JSON list of C-alpha atoms in Angstrom, two decimals:
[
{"chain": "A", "resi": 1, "resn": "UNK", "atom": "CA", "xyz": [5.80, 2.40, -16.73]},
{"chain": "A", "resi": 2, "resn": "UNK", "atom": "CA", "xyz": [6.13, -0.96, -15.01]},
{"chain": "A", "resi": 3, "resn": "UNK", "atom": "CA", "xyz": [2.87, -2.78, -14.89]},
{"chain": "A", "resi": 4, "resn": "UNK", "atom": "CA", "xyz": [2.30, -5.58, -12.04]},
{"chain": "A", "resi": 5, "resn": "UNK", "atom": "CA", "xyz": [-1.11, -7.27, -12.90]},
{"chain": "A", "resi": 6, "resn": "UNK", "atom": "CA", "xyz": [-3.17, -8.97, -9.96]},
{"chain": "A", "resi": 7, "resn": "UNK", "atom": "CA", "xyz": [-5.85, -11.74, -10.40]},
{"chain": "A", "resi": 8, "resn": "UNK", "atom": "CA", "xyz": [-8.47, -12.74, -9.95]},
{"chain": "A", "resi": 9, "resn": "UNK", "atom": "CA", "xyz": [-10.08, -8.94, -8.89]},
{"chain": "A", "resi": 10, "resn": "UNK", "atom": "CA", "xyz": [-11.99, -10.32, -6.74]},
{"chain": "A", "resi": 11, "resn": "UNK", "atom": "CA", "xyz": [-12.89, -14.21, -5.31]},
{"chain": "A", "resi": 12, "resn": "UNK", "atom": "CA", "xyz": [-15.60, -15.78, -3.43]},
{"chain": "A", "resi": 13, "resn": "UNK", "atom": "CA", "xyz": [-15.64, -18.77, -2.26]},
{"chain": "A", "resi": 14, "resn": "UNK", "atom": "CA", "xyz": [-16.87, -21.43, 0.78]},
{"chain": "A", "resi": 15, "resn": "UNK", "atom": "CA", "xyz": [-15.48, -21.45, 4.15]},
{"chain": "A", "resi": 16, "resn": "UNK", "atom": "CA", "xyz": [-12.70, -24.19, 4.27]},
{"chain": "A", "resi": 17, "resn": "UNK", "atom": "CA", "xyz": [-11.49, -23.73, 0.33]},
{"chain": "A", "resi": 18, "resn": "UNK", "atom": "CA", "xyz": [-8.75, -22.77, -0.87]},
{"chain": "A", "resi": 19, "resn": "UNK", "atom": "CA", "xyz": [-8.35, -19.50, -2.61]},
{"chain": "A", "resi": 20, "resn": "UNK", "atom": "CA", "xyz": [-5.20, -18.67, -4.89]},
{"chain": "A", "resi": 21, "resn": "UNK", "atom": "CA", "xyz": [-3.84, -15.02, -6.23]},
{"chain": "A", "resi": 22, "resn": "UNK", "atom": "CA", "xyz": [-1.15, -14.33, -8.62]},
{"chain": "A", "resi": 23, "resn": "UNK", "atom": "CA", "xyz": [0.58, -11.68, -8.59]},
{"chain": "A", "resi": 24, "resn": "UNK", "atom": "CA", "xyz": [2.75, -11.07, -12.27]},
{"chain": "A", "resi": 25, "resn": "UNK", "atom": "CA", "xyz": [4.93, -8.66, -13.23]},
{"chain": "A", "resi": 26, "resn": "UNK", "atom": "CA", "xyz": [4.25, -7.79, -16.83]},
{"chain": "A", "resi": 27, "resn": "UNK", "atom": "CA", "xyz": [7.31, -5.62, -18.48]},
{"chain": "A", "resi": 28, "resn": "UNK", "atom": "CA", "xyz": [9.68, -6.26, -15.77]},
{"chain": "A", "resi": 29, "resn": "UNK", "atom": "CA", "xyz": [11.37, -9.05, -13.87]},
{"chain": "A", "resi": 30, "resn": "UNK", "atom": "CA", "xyz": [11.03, -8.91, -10.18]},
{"chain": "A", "resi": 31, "resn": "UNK", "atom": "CA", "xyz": [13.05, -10.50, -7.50]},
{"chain": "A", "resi": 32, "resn": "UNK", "atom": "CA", "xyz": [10.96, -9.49, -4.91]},
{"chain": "A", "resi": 33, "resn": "UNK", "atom": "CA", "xyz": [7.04, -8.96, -4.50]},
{"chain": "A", "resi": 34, "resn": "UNK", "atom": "CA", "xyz": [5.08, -8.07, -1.49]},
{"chain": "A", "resi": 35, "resn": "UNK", "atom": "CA", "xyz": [1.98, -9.09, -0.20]},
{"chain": "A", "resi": 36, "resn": "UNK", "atom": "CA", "xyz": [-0.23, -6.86, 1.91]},
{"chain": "A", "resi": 37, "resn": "UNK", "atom": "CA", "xyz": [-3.85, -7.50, 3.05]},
{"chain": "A", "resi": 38, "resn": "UNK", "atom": "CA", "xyz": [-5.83, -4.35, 3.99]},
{"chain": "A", "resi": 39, "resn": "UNK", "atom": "CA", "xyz": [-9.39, -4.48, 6.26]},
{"chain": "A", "resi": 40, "resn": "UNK", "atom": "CA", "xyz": [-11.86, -1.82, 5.35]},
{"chain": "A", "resi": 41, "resn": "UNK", "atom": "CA", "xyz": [-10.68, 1.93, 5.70]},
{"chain": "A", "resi": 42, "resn": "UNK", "atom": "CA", "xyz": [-7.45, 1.01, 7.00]},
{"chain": "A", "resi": 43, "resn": "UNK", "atom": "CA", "xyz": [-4.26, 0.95, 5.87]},
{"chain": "A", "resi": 44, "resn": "UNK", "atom": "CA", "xyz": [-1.96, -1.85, 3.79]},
{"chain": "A", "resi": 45, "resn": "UNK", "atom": "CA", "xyz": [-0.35, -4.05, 6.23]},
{"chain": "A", "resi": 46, "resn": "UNK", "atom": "CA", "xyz": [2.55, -5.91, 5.21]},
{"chain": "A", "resi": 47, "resn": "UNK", "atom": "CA", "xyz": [2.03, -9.85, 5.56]},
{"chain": "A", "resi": 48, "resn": "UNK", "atom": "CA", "xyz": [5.03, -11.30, 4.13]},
{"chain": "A", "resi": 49, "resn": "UNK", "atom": "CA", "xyz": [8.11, -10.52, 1.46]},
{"chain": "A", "resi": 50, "resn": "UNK", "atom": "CA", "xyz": [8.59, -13.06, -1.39]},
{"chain": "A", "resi": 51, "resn": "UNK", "atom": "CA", "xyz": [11.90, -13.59, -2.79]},
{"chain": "A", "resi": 52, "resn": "UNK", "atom": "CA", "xyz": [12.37, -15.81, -5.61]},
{"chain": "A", "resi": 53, "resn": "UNK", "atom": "CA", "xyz": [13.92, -19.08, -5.34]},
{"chain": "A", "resi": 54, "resn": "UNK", "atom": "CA", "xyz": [13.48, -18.88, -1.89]},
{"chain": "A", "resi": 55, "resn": "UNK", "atom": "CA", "xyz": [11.29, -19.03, 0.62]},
{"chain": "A", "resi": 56, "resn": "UNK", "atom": "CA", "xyz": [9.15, -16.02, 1.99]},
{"chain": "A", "resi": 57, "resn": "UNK", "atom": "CA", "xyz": [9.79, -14.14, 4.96]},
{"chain": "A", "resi": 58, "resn": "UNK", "atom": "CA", "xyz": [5.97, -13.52, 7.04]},
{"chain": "A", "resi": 59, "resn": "UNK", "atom": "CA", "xyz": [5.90, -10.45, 8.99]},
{"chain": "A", "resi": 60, "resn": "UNK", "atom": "CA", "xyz": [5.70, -11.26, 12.92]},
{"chain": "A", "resi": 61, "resn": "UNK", "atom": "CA", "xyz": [1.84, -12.89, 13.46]},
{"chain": "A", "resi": 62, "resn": "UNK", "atom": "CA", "xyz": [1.13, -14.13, 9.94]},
{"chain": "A", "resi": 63, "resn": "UNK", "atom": "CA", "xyz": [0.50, -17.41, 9.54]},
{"chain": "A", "resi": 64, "resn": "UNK", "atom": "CA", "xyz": [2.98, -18.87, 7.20]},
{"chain": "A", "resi": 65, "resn": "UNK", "atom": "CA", "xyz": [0.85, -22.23, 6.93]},
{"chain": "A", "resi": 66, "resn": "UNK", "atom": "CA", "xyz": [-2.43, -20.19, 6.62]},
{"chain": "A", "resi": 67, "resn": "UNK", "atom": "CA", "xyz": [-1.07, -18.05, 4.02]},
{"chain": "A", "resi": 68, "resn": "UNK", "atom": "CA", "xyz": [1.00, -20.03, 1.21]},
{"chain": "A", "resi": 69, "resn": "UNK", "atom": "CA", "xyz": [3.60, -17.69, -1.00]},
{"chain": "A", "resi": 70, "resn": "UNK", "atom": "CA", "xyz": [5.33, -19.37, -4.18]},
{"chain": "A", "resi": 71, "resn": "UNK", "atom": "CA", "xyz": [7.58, -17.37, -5.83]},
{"chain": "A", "resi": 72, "resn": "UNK", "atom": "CA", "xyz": [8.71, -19.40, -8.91]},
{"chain": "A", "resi": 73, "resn": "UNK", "atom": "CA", "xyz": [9.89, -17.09, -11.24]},
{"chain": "A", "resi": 74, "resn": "UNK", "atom": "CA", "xyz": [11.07, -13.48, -11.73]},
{"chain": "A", "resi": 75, "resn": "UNK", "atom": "CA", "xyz": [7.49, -12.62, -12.93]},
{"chain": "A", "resi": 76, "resn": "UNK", "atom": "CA", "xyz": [5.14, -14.22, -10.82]},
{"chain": "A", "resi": 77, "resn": "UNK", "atom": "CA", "xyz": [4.72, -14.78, -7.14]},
{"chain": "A", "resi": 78, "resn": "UNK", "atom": "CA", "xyz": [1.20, -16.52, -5.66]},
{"chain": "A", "resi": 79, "resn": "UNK", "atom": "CA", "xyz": [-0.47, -16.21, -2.32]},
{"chain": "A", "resi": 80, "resn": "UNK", "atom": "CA", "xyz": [-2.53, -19.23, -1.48]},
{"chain": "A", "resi": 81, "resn": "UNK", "atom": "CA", "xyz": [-5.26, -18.32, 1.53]},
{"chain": "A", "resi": 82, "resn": "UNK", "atom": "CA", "xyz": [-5.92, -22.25, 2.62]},
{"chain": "A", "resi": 83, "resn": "UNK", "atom": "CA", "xyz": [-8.90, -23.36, 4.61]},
{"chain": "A", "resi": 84, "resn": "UNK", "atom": "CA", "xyz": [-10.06, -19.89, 4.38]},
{"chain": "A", "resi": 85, "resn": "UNK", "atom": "CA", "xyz": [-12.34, -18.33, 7.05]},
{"chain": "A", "resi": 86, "resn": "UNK", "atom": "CA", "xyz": [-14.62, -15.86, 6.94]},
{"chain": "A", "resi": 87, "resn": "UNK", "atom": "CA", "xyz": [-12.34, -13.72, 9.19]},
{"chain": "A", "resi": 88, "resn": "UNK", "atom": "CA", "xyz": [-9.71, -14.23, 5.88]},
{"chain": "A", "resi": 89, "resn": "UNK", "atom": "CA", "xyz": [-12.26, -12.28, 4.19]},
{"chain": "A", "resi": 90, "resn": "UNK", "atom": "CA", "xyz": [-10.12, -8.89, 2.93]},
{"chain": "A", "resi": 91, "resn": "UNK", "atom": "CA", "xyz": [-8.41, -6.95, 0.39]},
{"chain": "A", "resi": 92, "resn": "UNK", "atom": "CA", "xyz": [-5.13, -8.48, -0.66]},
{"chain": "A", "resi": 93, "resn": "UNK", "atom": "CA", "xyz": [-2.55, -6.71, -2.79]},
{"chain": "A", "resi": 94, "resn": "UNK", "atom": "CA", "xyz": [0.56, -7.25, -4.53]},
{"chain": "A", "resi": 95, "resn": "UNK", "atom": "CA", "xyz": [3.39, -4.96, -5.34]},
{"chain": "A", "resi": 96, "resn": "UNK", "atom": "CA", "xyz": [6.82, -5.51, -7.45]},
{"chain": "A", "resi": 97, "resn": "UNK", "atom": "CA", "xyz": [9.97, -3.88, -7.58]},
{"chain": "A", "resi": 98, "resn": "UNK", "atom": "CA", "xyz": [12.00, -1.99, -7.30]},
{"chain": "A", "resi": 99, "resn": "UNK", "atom": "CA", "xyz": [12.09, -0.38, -10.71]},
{"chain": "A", "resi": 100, "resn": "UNK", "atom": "CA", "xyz": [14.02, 2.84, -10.61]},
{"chain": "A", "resi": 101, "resn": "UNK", "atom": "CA", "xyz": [13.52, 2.74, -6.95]},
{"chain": "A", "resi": 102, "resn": "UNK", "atom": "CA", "xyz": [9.76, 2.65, -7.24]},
{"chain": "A", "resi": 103, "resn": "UNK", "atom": "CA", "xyz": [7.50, -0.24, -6.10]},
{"chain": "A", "resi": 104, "resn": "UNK", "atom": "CA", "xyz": [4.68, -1.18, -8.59]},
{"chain": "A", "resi": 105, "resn": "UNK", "atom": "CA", "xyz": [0.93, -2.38, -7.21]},
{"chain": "A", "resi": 106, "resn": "UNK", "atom": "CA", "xyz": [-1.70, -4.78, -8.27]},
{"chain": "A", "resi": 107, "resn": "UNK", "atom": "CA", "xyz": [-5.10, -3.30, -8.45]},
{"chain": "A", "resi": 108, "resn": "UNK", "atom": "CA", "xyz": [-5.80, -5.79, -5.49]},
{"chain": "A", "resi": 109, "resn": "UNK", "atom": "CA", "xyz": [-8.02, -8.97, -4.73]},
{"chain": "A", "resi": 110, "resn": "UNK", "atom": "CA", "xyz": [-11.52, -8.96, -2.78]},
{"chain": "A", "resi": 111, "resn": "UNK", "atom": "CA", "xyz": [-11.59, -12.46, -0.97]},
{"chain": "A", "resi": 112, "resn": "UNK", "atom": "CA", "xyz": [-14.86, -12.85, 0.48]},
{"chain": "A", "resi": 113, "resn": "UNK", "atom": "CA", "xyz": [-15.71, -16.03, 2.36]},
{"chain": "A", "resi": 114, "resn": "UNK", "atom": "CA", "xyz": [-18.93, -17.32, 3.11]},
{"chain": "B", "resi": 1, "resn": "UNK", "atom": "CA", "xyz": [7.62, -2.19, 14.97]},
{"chain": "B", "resi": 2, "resn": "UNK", "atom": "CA", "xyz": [8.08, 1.28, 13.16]},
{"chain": "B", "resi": 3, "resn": "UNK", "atom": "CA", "xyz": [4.97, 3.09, 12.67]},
{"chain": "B", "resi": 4, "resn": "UNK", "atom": "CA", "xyz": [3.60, 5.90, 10.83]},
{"chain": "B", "resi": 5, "resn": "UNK", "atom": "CA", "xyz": [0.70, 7.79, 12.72]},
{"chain": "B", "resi": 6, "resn": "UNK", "atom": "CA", "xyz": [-1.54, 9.86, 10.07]},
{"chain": "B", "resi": 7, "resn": "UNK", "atom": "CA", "xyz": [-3.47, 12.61, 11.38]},
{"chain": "B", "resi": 8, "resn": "UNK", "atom": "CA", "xyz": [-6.34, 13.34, 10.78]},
{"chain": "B", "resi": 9, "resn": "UNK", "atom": "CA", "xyz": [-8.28, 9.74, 9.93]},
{"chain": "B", "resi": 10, "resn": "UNK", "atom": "CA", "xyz": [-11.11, 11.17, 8.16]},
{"chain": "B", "resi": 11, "resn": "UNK", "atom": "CA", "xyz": [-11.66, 14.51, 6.84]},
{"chain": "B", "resi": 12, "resn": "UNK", "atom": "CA", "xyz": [-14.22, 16.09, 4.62]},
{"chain": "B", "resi": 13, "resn": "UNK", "atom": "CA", "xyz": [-14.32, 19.22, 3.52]},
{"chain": "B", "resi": 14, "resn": "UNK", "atom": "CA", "xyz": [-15.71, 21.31, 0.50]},
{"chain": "B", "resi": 15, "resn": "UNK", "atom": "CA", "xyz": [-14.59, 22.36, -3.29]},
{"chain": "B", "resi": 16, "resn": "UNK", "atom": "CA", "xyz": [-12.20, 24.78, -3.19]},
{"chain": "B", "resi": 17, "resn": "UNK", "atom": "CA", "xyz": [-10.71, 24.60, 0.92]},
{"chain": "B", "resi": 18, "resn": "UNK", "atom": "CA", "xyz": [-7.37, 23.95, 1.69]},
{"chain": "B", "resi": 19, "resn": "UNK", "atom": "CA", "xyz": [-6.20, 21.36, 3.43]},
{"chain": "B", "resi": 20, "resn": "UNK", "atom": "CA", "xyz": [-3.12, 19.56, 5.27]},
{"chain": "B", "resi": 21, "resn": "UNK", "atom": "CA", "xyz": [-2.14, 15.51, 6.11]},
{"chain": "B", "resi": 22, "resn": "UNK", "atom": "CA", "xyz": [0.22, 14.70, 7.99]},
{"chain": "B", "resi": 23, "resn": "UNK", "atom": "CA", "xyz": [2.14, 11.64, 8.88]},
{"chain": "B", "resi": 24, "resn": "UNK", "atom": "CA", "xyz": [5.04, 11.43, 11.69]},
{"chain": "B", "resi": 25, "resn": "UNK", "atom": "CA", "xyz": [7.14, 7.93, 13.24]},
{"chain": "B", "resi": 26, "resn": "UNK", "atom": "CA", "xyz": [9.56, 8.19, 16.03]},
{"chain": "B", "resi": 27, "resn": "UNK", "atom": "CA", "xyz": [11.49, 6.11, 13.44]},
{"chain": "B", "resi": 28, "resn": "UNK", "atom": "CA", "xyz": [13.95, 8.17, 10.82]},
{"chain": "B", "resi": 29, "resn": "UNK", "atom": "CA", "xyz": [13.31, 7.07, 7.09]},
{"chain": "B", "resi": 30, "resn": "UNK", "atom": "CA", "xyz": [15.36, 7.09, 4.10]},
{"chain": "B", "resi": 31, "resn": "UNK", "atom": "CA", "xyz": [12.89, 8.28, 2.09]},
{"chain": "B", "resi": 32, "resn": "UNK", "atom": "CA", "xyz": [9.10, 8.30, 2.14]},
{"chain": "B", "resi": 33, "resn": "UNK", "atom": "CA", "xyz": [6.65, 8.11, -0.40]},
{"chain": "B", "resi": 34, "resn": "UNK", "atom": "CA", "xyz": [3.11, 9.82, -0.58]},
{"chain": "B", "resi": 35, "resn": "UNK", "atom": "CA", "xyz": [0.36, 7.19, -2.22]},
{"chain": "B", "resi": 36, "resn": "UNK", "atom": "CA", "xyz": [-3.18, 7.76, -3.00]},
{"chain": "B", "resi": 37, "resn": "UNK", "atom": "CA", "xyz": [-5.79, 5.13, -3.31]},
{"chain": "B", "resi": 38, "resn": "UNK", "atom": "CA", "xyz": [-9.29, 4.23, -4.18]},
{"chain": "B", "resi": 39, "resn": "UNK", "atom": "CA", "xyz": [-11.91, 1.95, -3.54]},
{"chain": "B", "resi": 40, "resn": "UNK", "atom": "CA", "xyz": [-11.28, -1.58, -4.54]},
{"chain": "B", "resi": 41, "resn": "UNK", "atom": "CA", "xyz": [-7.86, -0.61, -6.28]},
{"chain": "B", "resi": 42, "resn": "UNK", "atom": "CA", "xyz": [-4.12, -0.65, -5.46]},
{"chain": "B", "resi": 43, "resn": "UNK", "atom": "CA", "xyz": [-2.49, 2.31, -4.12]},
{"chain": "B", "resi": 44, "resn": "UNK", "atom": "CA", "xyz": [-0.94, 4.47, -6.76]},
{"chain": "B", "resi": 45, "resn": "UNK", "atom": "CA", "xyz": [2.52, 6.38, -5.89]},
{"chain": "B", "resi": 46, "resn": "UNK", "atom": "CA", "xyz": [2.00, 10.56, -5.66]},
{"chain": "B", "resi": 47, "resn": "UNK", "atom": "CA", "xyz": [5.85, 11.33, -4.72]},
{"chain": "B", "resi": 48, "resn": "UNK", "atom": "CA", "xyz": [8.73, 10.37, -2.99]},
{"chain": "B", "resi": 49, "resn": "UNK", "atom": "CA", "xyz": [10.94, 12.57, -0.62]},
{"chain": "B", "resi": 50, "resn": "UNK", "atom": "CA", "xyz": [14.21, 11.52, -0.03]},
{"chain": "B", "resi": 51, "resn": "UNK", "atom": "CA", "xyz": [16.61, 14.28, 1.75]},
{"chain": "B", "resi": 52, "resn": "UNK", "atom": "CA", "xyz": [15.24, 15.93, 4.96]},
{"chain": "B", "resi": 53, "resn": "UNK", "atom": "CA", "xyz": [13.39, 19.21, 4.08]},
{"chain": "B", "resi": 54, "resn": "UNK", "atom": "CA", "xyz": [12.54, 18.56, 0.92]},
{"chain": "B", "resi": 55, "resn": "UNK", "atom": "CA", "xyz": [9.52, 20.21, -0.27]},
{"chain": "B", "resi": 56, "resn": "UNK", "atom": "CA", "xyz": [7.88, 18.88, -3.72]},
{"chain": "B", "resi": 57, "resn": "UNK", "atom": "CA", "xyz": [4.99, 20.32, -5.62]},
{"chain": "B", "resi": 58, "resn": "UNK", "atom": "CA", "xyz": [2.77, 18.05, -7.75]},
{"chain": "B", "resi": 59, "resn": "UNK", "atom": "CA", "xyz": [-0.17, 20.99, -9.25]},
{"chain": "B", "resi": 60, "resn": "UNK", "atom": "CA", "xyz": [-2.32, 21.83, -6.00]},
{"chain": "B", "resi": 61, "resn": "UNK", "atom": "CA", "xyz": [-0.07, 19.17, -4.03]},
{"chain": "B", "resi": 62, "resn": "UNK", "atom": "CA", "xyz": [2.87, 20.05, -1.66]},
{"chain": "B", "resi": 63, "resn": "UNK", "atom": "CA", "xyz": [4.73, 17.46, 0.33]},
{"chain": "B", "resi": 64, "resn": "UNK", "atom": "CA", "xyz": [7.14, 18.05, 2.76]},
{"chain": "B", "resi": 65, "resn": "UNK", "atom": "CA", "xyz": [10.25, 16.07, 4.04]},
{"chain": "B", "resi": 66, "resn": "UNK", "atom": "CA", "xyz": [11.02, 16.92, 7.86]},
{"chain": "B", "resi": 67, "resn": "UNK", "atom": "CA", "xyz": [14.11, 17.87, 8.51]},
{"chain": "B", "resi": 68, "resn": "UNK", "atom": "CA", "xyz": [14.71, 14.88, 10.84]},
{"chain": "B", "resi": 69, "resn": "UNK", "atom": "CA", "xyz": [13.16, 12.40, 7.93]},
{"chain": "B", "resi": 70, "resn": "UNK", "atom": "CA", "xyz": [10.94, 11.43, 10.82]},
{"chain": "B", "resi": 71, "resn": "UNK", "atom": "CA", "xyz": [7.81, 13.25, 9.71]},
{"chain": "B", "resi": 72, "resn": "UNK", "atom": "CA", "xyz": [5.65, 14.36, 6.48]},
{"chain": "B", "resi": 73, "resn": "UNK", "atom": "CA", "xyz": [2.95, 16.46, 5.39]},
{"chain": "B", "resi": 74, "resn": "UNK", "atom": "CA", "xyz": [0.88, 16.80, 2.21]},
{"chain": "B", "resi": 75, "resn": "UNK", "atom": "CA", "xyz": [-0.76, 20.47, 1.55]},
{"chain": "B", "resi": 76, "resn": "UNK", "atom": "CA", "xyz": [-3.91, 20.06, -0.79]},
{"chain": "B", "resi": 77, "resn": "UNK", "atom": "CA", "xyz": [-4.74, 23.86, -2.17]},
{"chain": "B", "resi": 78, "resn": "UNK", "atom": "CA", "xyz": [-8.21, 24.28, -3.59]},
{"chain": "B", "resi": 79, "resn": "UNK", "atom": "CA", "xyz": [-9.42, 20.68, -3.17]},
{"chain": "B", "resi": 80, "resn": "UNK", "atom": "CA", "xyz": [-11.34, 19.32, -6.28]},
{"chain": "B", "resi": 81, "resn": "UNK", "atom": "CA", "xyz": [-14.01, 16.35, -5.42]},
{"chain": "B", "resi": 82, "resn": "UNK", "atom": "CA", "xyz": [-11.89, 13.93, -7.61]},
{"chain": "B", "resi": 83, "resn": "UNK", "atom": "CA", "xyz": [-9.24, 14.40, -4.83]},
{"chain": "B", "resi": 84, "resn": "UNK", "atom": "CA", "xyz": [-11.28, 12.19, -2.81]},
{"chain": "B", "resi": 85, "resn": "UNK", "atom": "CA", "xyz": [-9.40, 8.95, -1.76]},
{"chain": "B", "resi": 86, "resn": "UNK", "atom": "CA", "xyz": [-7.53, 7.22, 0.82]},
{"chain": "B", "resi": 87, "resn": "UNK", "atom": "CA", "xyz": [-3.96, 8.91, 1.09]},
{"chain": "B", "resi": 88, "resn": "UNK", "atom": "CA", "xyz": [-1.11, 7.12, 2.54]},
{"chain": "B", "resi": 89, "resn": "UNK", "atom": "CA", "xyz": [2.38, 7.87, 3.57]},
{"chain": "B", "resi": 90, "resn": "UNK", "atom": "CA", "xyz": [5.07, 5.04, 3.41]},
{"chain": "B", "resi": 91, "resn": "UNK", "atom": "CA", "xyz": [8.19, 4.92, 4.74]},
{"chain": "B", "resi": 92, "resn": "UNK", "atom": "CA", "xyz": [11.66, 2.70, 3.37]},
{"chain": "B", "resi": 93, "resn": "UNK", "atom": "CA", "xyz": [14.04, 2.12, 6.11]},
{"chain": "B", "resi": 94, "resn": "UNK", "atom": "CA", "xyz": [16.60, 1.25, 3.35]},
{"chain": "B", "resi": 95, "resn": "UNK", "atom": "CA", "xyz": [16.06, -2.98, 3.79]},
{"chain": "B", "resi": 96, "resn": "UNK", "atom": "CA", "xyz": [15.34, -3.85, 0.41]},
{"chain": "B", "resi": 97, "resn": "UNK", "atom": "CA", "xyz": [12.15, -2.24, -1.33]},
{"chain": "B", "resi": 98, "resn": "UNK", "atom": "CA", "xyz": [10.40, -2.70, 2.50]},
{"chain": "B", "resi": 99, "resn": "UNK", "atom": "CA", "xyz": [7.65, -0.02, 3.04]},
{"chain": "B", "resi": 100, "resn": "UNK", "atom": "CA", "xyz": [5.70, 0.12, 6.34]},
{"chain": "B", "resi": 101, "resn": "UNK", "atom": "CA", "xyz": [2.73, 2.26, 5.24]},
{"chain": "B", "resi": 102, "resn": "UNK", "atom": "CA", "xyz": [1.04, 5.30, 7.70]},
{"chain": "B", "resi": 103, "resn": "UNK", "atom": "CA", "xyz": [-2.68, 3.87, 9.26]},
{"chain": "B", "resi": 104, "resn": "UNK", "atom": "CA", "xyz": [-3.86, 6.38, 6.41]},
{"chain": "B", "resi": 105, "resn": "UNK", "atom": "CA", "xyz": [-6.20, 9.56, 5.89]},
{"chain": "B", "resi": 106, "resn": "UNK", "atom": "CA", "xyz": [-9.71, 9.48, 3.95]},
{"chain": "B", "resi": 107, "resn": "UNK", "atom": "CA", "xyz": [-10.29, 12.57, 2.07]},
{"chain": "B", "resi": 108, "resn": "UNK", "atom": "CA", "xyz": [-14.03, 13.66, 0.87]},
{"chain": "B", "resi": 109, "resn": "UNK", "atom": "CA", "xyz": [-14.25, 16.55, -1.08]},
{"chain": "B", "resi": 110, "resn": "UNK", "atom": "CA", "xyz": [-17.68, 17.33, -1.80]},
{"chain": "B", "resi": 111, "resn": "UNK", "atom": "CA", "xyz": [-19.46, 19.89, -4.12]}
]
């Protein structure tokens, strides 16, 4: 099956940094990926749709400055969190697709900010 | 904004009960997809119902397609304790690979 592998797991870092995620599809080439940042015991919610060549589309209230997408190649789109706040602080995932009309996850990132 | 209501939020419930999730949008889907996830990993696809009234059986798992494609339920027979996770329903509207996911269901299954 396709395999869409998400790093780093999990990030910590000072309030202000810069944090960045890739998001890579291993056995398959993906035009688009999706980002989604879940809070604890709630659901994914979509933050923005990254097509390659091309810029992203943000979902209505994300902050397209605040929350960087590159999509540079077929197999690897990256979400840059800048001057992150502890209120970034969440559980960011990645999916990739469609192959055979499936979408593929990332196991996720942790970004916890001090 | 389409969204996907999932009733109930939290349930937890012994070895061996049955139990039913359900998931329903004023919105009509093209297809929608049942995901179950775990702690500190990505959500990991269960099925996907496409034509309204589908019913699909994965081992103790039914999932049902309403007939309007506005709603969805998942059946768990004889829940095990590695059941336990957060399940999701997800809906495509047919825009690309879009999904708007349901605010989700967290399942305990205890001994």
């Amino acid at each position: 099956g396709a395999v869409v592998s998400q790093h780093p797991s999990r990030v910590i870092c000072k309030s202000g940094t810069s944090v960045k995620i890739e998001c890579r599809s291993l056995d398959f080439q993906a035009t688009t990926m999706f980002w989604y940042r879940q809070f604890p015991k709630q659901s994914l919610m979509l933050m923005a749709t990254s097509n390659e060549g091309s810029k992203a589309t943000y979902e209505q209230g994300v902050e397209k400055d605040k929350f960087l997408i590159n999509h540079a190649s077929l197999t690897l789109s990256t979400l840059t969190v800048t001057s992150a706040h502890p209120e970034d602080s969440s559980f960011y995932i990645c999916s990739a697709g469609p192959v055979r009309e499936k979408l593929f996850f990332g196991s996720g990132t942790q970004l916890s900010v001090l | 904004t389409q969204l996907l209501e999932q009733s109930p939020q939290f349930l937890s419930i012994q070895e061996g009960e049955n139990l039913t999730v359900y998931c329903n949008s004023s919105s009509v889907f093209s297809s929608l997809q049942w995901y179950r996830q775990e702690p500190g990993e990505g959500p990991v696809l269960l099925v996907t119902v496409v034509t309204g009234g589908e019913v699909k059986k994965l081992k103790r798992l039914t999932f049902q397609f309403g007939d309007a494609r506005k709603d969805s339920s998942l059946h768990i027979t004889a829940a095990q304790p590695g059941d336990t996770g957060l399940y999701l329903c997800a809906g495509h509207t047919g825009t690309a690979s879009k999904l708007t996911f349901g605010t989700g269901t967290r399942l305990q299954v205890t001994l």
